[in-house]
PDB file of C-alpha atoms and ligand atoms in Angstrom:
ATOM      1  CA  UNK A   1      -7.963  -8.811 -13.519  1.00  0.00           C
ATOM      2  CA  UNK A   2      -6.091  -5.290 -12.274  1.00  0.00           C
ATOM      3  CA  UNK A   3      -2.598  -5.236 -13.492  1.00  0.00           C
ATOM      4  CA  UNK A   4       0.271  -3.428 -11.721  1.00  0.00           C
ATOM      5  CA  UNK A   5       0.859   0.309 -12.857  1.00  0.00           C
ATOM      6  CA  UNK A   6       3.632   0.879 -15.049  1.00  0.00           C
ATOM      7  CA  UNK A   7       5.401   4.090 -13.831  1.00  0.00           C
ATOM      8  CA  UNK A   8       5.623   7.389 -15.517  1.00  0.00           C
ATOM      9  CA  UNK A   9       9.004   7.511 -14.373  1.00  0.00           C
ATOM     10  CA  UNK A  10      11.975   5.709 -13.355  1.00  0.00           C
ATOM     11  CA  UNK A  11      12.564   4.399  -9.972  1.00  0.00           C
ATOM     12  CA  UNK A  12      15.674   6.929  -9.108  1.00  0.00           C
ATOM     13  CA  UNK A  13      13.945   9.808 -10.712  1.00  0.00           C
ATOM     14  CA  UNK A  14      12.400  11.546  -7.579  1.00  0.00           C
ATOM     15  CA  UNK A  15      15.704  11.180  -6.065  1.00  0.00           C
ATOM     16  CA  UNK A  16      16.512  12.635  -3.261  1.00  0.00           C
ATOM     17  CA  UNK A  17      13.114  13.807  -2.536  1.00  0.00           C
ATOM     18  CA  UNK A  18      11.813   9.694  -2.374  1.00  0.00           C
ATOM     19  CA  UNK A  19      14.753   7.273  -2.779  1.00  0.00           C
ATOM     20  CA  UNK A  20      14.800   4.827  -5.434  1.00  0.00           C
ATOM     21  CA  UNK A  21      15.167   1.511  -3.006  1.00  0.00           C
ATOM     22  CA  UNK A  22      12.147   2.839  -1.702  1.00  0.00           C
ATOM     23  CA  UNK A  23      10.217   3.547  -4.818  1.00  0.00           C
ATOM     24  CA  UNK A  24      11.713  -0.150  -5.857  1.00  0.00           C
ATOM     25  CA  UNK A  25      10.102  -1.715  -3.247  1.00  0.00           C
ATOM     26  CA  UNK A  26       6.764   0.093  -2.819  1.00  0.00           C
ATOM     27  CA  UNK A  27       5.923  -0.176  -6.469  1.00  0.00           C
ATOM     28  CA  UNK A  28       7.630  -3.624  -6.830  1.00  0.00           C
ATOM     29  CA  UNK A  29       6.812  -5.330  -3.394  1.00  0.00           C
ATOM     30  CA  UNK A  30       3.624  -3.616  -1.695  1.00  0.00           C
ATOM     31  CA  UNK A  31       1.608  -2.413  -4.496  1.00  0.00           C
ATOM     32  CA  UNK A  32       2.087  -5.888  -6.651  1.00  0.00           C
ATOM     33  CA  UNK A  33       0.969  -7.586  -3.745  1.00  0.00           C
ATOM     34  CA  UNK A  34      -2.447  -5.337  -3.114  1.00  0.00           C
ATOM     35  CA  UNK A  35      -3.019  -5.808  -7.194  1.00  0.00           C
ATOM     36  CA  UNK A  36      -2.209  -9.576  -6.965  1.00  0.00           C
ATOM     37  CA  UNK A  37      -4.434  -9.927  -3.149  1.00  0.00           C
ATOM     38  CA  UNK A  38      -7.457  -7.931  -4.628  1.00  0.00           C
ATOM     39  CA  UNK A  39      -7.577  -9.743  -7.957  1.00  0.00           C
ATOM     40  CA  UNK A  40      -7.708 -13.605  -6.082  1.00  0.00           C
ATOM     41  CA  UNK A  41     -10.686 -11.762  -4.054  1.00  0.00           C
ATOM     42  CA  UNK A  42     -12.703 -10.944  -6.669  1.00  0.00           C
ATOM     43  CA  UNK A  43     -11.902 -13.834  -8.912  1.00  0.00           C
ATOM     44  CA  UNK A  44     -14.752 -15.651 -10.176  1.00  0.00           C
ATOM     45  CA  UNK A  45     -17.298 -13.285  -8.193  1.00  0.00           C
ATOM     46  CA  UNK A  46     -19.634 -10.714  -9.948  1.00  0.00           C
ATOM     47  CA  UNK A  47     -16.634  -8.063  -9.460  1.00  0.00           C
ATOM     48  CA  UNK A  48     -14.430  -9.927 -11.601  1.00  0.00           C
ATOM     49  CA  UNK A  49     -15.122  -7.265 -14.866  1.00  0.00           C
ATOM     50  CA  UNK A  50     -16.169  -4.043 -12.360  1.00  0.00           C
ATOM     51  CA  UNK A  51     -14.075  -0.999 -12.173  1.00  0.00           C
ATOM     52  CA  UNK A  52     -12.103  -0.393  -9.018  1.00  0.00           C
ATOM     53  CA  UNK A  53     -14.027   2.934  -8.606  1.00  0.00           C
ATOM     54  CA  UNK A  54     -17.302   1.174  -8.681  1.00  0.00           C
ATOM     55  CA  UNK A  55     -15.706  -1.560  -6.311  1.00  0.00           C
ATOM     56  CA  UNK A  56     -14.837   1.108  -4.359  1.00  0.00           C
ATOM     57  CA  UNK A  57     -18.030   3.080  -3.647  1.00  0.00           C
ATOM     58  CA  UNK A  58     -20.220   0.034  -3.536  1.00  0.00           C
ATOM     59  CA  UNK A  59     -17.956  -1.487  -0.869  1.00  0.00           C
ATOM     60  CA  UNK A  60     -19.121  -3.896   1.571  1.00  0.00           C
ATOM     61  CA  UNK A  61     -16.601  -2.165   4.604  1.00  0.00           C
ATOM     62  CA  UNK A  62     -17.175  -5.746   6.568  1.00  0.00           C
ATOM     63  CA  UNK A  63     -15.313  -7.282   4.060  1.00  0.00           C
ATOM     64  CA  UNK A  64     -11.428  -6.221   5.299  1.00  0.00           C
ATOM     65  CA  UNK A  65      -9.538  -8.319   2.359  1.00  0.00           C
ATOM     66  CA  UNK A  66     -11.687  -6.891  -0.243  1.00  0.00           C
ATOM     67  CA  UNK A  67     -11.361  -3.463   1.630  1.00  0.00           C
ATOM     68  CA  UNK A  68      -7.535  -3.422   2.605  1.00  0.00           C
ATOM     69  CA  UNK A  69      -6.617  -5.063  -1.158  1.00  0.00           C
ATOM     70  CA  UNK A  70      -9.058  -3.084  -3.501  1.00  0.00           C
ATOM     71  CA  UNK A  71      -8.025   0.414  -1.142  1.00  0.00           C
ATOM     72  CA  UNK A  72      -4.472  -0.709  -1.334  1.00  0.00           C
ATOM     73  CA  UNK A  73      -4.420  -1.110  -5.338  1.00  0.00           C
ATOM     74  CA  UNK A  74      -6.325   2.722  -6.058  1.00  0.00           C
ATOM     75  CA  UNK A  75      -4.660   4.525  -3.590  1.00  0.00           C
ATOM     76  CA  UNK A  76      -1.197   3.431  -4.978  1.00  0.00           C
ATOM     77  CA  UNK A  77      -2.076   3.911  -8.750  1.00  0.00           C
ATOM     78  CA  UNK A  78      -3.251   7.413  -8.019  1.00  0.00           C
ATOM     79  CA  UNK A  79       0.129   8.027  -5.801  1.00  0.00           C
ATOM     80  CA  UNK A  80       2.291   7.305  -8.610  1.00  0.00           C
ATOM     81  CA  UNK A  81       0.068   9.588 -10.920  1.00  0.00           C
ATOM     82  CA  UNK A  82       0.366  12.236  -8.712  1.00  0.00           C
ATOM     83  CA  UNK A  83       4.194  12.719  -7.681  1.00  0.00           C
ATOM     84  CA  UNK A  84       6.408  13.306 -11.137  1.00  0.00           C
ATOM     85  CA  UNK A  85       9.983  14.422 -11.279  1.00  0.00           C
ATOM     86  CA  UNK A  86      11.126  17.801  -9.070  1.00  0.00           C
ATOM     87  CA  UNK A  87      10.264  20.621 -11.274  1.00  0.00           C
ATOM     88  CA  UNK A  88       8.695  19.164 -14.143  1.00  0.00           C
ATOM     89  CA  UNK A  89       5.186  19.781 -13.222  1.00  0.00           C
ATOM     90  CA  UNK A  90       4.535  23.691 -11.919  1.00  0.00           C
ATOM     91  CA  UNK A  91       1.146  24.492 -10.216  1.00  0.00           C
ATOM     92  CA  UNK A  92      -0.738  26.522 -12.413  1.00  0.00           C
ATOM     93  CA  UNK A  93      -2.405  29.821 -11.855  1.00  0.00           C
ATOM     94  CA  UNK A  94      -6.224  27.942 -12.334  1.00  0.00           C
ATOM     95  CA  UNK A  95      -4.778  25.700  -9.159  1.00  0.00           C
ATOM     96  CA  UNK A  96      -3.480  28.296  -6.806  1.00  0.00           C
ATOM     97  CA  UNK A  97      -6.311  30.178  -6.781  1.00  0.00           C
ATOM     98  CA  UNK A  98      -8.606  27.064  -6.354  1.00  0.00           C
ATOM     99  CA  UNK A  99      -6.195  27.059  -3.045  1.00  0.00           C
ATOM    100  CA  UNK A 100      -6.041  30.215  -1.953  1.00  0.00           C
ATOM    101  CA  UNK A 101     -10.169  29.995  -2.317  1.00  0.00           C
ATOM    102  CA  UNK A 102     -10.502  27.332  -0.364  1.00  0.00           C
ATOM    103  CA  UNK A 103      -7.394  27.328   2.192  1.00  0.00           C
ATOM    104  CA  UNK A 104      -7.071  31.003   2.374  1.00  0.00           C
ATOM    105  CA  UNK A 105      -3.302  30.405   0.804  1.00  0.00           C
ATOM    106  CA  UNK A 106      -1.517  27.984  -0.233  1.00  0.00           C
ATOM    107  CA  UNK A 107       0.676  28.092   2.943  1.00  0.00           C
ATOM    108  CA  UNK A 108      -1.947  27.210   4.632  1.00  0.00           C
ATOM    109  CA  UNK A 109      -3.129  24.381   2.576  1.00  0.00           C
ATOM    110  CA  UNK A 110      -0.006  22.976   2.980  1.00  0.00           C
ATOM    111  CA  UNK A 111      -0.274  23.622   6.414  1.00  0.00           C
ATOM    112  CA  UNK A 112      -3.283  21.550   6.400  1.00  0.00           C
ATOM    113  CA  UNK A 113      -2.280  19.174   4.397  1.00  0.00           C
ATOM    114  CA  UNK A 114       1.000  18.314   6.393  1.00  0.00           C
ATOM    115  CA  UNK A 115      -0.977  18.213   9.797  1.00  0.00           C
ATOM    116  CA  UNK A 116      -3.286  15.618   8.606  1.00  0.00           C
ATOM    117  CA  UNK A 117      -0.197  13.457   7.332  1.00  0.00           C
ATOM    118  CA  UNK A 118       1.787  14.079  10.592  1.00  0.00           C
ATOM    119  CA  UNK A 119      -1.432  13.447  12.676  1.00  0.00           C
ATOM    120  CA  UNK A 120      -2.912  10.136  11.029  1.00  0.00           C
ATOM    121  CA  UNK A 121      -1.827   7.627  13.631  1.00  0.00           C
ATOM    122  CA  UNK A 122      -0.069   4.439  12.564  1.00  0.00           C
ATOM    123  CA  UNK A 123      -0.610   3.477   8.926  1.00  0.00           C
ATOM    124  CA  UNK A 124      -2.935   5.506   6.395  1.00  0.00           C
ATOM    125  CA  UNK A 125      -3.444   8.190   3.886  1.00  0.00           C
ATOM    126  CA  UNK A 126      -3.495  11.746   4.078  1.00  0.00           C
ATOM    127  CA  UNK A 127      -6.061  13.314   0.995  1.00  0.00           C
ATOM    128  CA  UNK A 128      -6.875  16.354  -0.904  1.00  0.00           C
ATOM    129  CA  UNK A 129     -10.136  15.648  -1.753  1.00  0.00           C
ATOM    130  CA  UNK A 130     -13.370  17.469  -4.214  1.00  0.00           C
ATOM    131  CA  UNK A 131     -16.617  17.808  -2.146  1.00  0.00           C
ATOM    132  CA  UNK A 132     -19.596  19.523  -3.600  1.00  0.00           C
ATOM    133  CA  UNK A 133     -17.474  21.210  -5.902  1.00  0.00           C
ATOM    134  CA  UNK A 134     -15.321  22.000  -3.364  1.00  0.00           C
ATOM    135  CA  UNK A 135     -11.677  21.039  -1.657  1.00  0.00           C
ATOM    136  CA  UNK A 136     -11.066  19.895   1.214  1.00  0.00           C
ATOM    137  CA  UNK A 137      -8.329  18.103   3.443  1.00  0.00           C
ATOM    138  CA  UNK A 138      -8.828  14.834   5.490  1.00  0.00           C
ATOM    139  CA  UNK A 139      -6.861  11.489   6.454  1.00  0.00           C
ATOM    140  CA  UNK A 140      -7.695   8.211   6.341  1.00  0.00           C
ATOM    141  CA  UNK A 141      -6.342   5.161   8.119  1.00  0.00           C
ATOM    142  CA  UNK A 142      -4.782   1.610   6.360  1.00  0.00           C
ATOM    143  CA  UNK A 143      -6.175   1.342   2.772  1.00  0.00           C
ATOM    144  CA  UNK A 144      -9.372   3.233   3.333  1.00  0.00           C
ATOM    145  CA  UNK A 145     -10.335   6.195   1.145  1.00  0.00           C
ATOM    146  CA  UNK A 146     -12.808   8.721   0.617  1.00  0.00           C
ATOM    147  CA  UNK A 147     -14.631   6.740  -1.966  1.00  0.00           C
ATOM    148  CA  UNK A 148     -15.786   4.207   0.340  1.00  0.00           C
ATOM    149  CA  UNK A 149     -18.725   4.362   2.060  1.00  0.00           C
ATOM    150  CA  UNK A 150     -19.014   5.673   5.809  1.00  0.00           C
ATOM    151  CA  UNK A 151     -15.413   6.983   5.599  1.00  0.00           C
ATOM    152  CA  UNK A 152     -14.811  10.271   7.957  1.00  0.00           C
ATOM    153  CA  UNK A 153     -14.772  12.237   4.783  1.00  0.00           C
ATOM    154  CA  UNK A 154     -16.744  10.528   2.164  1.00  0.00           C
ATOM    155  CA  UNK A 155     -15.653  12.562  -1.424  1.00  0.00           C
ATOM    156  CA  UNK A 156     -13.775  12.620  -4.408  1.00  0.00           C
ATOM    157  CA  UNK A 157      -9.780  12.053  -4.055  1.00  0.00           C
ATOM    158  CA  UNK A 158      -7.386  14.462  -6.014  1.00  0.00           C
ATOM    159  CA  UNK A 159      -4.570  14.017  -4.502  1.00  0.00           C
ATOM    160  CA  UNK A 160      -2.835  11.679  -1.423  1.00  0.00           C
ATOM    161  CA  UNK A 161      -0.212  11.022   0.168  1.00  0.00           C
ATOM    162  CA  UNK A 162       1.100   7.444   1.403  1.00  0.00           C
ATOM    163  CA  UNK A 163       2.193   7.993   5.274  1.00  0.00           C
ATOM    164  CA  UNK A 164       2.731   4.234   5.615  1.00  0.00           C
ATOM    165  CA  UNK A 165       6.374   3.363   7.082  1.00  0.00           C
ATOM    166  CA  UNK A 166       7.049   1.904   4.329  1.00  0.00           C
ATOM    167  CA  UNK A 167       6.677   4.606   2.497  1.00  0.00           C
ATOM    168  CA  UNK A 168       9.830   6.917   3.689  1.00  0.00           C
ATOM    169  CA  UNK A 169      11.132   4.726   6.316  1.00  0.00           C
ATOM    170  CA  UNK A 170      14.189   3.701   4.235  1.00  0.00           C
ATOM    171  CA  UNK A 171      15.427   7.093   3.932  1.00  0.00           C
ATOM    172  CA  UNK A 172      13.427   8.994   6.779  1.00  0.00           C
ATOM    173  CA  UNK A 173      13.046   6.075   9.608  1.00  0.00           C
ATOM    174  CA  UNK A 174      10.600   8.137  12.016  1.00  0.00           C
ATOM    175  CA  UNK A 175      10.839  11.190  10.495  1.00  0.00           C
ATOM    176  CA  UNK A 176       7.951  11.559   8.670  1.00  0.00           C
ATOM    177  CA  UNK A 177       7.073  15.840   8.873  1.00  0.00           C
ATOM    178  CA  UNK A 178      10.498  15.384   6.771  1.00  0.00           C
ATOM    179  CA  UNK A 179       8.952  13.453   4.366  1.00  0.00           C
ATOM    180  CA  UNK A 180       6.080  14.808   4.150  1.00  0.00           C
ATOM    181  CA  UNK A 181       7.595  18.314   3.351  1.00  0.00           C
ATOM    182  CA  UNK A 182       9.583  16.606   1.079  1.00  0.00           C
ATOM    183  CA  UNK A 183       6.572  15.361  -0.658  1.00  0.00           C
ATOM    184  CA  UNK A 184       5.742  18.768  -2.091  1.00  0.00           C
ATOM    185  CA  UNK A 185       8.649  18.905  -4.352  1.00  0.00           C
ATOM    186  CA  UNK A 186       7.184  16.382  -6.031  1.00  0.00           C
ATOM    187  CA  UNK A 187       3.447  16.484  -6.781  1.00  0.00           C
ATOM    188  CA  UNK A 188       2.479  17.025 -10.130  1.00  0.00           C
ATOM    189  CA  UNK A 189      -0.100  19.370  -9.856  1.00  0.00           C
ATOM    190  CA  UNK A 190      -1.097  19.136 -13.943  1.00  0.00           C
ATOM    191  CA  UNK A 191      -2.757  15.721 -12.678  1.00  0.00           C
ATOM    192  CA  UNK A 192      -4.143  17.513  -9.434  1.00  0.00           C
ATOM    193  CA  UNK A 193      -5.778  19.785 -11.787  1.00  0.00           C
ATOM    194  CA  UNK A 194      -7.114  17.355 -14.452  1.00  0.00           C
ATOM    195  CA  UNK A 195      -8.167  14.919 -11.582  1.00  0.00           C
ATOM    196  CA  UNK A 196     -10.185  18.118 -10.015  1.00  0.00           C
ATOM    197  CA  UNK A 197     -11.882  18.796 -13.263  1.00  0.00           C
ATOM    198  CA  UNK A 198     -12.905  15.975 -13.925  1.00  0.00           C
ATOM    199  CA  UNK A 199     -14.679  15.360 -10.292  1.00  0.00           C
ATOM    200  CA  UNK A 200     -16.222  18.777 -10.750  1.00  0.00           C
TER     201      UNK A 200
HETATM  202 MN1  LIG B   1       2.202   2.237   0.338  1.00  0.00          MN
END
C-alpha cells in the first residue's frame, strides 16, 4: 500500500508564508486520509502493486473514489516536494529562462499562474505543467490532474498549487490571491527544475 509522505521539513518551517496548524492538519488530517481512502480502493484489486503514476494515467475517470483518493494522494506528495523553506531554494538561471521562453517573463508567468489559482472555482489545483517539451499553465478542479485522462490539459505536472480551503483558510479565510502570492516565497524551484528534466 501508499504510505503517507514524510516531510522535508517541519510543520512551522514555512511560517508565516503557510502556518504550521495548517500544514499540521493538511499533511496530518487530509492527505492521511486520501493515502488511507485510495489504499482500501485498490486493496486486493490488480492495482494493489501499480505505481500511482500508472494508476493515474490509466484511470477509469467513472470511478470518483478511485479518482478523488488516488488524485488526492499525488497531488499532495508532489505539493510538499515542491514548497521548501523561504529562501532556501533560489530559481536558477536554466529555470528563468525556461520562463521567460515560454511566459515572455517571469512576471508574467506568475501572472498566469496566480489567475488560474484565483480563477479555479470551488476546490482544485492550479498546475505548471511540461507539454511536448514545453510549459504551460492550467487548473484543475477537486483531485483531478493533468495525468489523467480527458483532463482540460492532459500533460506532465511540475509544479501545483493546492487552492482547496483548507489549504490557507486557517490563516487567509477567503483570501486566497493572498495566499497564493504568498505561495511564491516558497516553491523550491531545484525540484521544479529536476521534475522538468526529467518529463523532458
Ligand atoms: Mn489539500
Amino acid at each position: 500500500g501508499f504510505k503517507l509522505p514524510e516531510l522535508n521539513f517541519s510543520y512551522d518551517a514555512l511560517e508565516p508564508s503557510i502556518d504550521a496548524r495548517t500544514m499540521e492538519i493538511h499533511h496530518s488530517k487530509h492527505h492521511n486520509g486520501y493515502t488511507n481512502n485510495l489504499n482500501n480502493a485498490i486493496q486486493g484489486t490488480s492495482l494493489d502493486s501499480s505505481t500511482i503514476e500508472s494508476i493515474l494515467v490509466d484511470l477509469d475517470m467513472d470511478n470518483k473514489g478511485l479518482r478523488n483518493n488516488a488524485g488526492g494522494y499525488y497531488n499532495h506528495k508532489l505539493f510538499w516536494e515542491v514548497i521548501s523553506p523561504v529562501d532556501n531554494e533560489n530559481i536558477s538561471n536554466t529555470m528563468l529562462d525556461l520562463i521567460n521562453k515560454s511566459f515572455g517573463s517571469f512576471d508574467s508567468f506568475k501572472d498566469q499562474f496566480s489567475k488560474a489559482a484565483a480563477t479555479q472555482f470551488g476546490s482544485g489545483w492550479a498546475w505548471l505543467c511540461v507539454k511536448d517539451g514545453k510549459l504551460e499553465v492550467c487548473s484543475t478542479p477537486n483531485q483531478d490532474n493533468p495525468l489523467m485522462p480527458g483532463v482540460t490539459c492532459e500533460a506532465t505536472p511540475i509544479l501545483g498549487l493546492d487552492v482547496w480551503e483548507h489549504a490557507y483558510y486557517l490563516k487567509y479565510q477567503n483570501r486566497r490571491p493572498d495566499y497564493i502570492n504568498s505561495f511564491f516565497n516558497v516553491i523550491n524551484w531545484n525540484e521544479v527544475e529536476r521534475r522538468y528534466a526529467e518529463a523532458k
